[in-house]
Amino acid sequence: MLGWAILFLIIAVVAGIFGFFGIVSAAVGIAKVLFFIFLILFIVSLIFGRVRRR
């Protein structure tokens, strides 16, 4: 999922360079959402991984 967030961030940067600002805002929004979902899932997996080992 982090790979998808990075991909959309790269799309946003490239679109911003060429002046497609509508695509930039959409790609940045998608990248932010995917990054926060990845972050939440990462934290949850860390917590459940430690609980399972005990």
PDB file of C-alpha atoms in Angstrom:
ATOM      1  CA  MET A   1       0.000   0.000   0.000  1.00  0.00           C
ATOM      2  CA  LEU A   2       2.903   2.306   0.646  1.00  0.00           C
ATOM      3  CA  GLY A   3       3.990   1.653  -2.925  1.00  0.00           C
ATOM      4  CA  TRP A   4       0.626   2.890  -4.215  1.00  0.00           C
ATOM      5  CA  ALA A   5       0.901   6.049  -2.086  1.00  0.00           C
ATOM      6  CA  ILE A   6       4.368   6.750  -3.481  1.00  0.00           C
ATOM      7  CA  LEU A   7       3.111   6.098  -7.017  1.00  0.00           C
ATOM      8  CA  PHE A   8       0.288   8.629  -6.655  1.00  0.00           C
ATOM      9  CA  LEU A   9       2.713  11.134  -5.126  1.00  0.00           C
ATOM     10  CA  ILE A  10       5.003  10.761  -8.153  1.00  0.00           C
ATOM     11  CA  ILE A  11       2.011  11.194 -10.474  1.00  0.00           C
ATOM     12  CA  ALA A  12       1.101  14.364  -8.594  1.00  0.00           C
ATOM     13  CA  VAL A  13       4.626  15.774  -8.896  1.00  0.00           C
ATOM     14  CA  VAL A  14       4.855  15.010 -12.620  1.00  0.00           C
ATOM     15  CA  ALA A  15       1.393  16.458 -13.265  1.00  0.00           C
ATOM     16  CA  GLY A  16       2.328  19.548 -11.257  1.00  0.00           C
ATOM     17  CA  ILE A  17       5.438  20.078 -13.369  1.00  0.00           C
ATOM     18  CA  PHE A  18       3.345  19.983 -16.545  1.00  0.00           C
ATOM     19  CA  GLY A  19       0.590  22.193 -15.102  1.00  0.00           C
ATOM     20  CA  PHE A  20      -2.299  19.748 -14.725  1.00  0.00           C
ATOM     21  CA  PHE A  21      -3.493  21.109 -11.386  1.00  0.00           C
ATOM     22  CA  GLY A  22      -6.772  19.176 -11.322  1.00  0.00           C
ATOM     23  CA  ILE A  23      -4.890  15.898 -11.564  1.00  0.00           C
ATOM     24  CA  VAL A  24      -2.415  17.105  -8.954  1.00  0.00           C
ATOM     25  CA  SER A  25      -5.062  17.705  -6.324  1.00  0.00           C
ATOM     26  CA  ALA A  26      -6.715  14.336  -6.991  1.00  0.00           C
ATOM     27  CA  ALA A  27      -3.432  12.410  -6.913  1.00  0.00           C
ATOM     28  CA  VAL A  28      -2.249  14.159  -3.752  1.00  0.00           C
ATOM     29  CA  GLY A  29      -5.553  13.407  -2.055  1.00  0.00           C
ATOM     30  CA  ILE A  30      -5.344   9.725  -2.984  1.00  0.00           C
ATOM     31  CA  ALA A  31      -1.698   9.565  -1.872  1.00  0.00           C
ATOM     32  CA  LYS A  32      -2.565  11.092   1.518  1.00  0.00           C
ATOM     33  CA  VAL A  33      -5.429   8.682   2.120  1.00  0.00           C
ATOM     34  CA  LEU A  34      -3.350   5.637   1.141  1.00  0.00           C
ATOM     35  CA  PHE A  35      -0.442   6.788   3.303  1.00  0.00           C
ATOM     36  CA  PHE A  36      -2.614   7.198   6.387  1.00  0.00           C
ATOM     37  CA  ILE A  37      -4.284   3.819   5.801  1.00  0.00           C
ATOM     38  CA  PHE A  38      -0.807   2.268   5.503  1.00  0.00           C
ATOM     39  CA  LEU A  39       0.306   4.008   8.692  1.00  0.00           C
ATOM     40  CA  ILE A  40      -2.722   2.819  10.655  1.00  0.00           C
ATOM     41  CA  LEU A  41      -2.337  -0.759   9.415  1.00  0.00           C
ATOM     42  CA  PHE A  42       1.377  -0.685  10.259  1.00  0.00           C
ATOM     43  CA  ILE A  43       0.710   0.468  13.841  1.00  0.00           C
ATOM     44  CA  VAL A  44      -2.043  -2.126  14.298  1.00  0.00           C
ATOM     45  CA  SER A  45       0.242  -4.898  13.015  1.00  0.00           C
ATOM     46  CA  LEU A  46       2.973  -3.795  15.425  1.00  0.00           C
ATOM     47  CA  ILE A  47       0.574  -3.870  18.371  1.00  0.00           C
ATOM     48  CA  PHE A  48      -0.938  -7.251  17.486  1.00  0.00           C
ATOM     49  CA  GLY A  49       2.484  -8.689  16.720  1.00  0.00           C
ATOM     50  CA  ARG A  50       3.727  -7.860  20.193  1.00  0.00           C
ATOM     51  CA  VAL A  51       0.555  -9.142  21.855  1.00  0.00           C
ATOM     52  CA  ARG A  52       0.735 -12.439  19.943  1.00  0.00           C
ATOM     53  CA  ARG A  53       4.364 -13.114  20.975  1.00  0.00           C
ATOM     54  CA  ARG A  54       3.605 -12.983  24.722  1.00  0.00           C
TER      55      ARG A  54
END
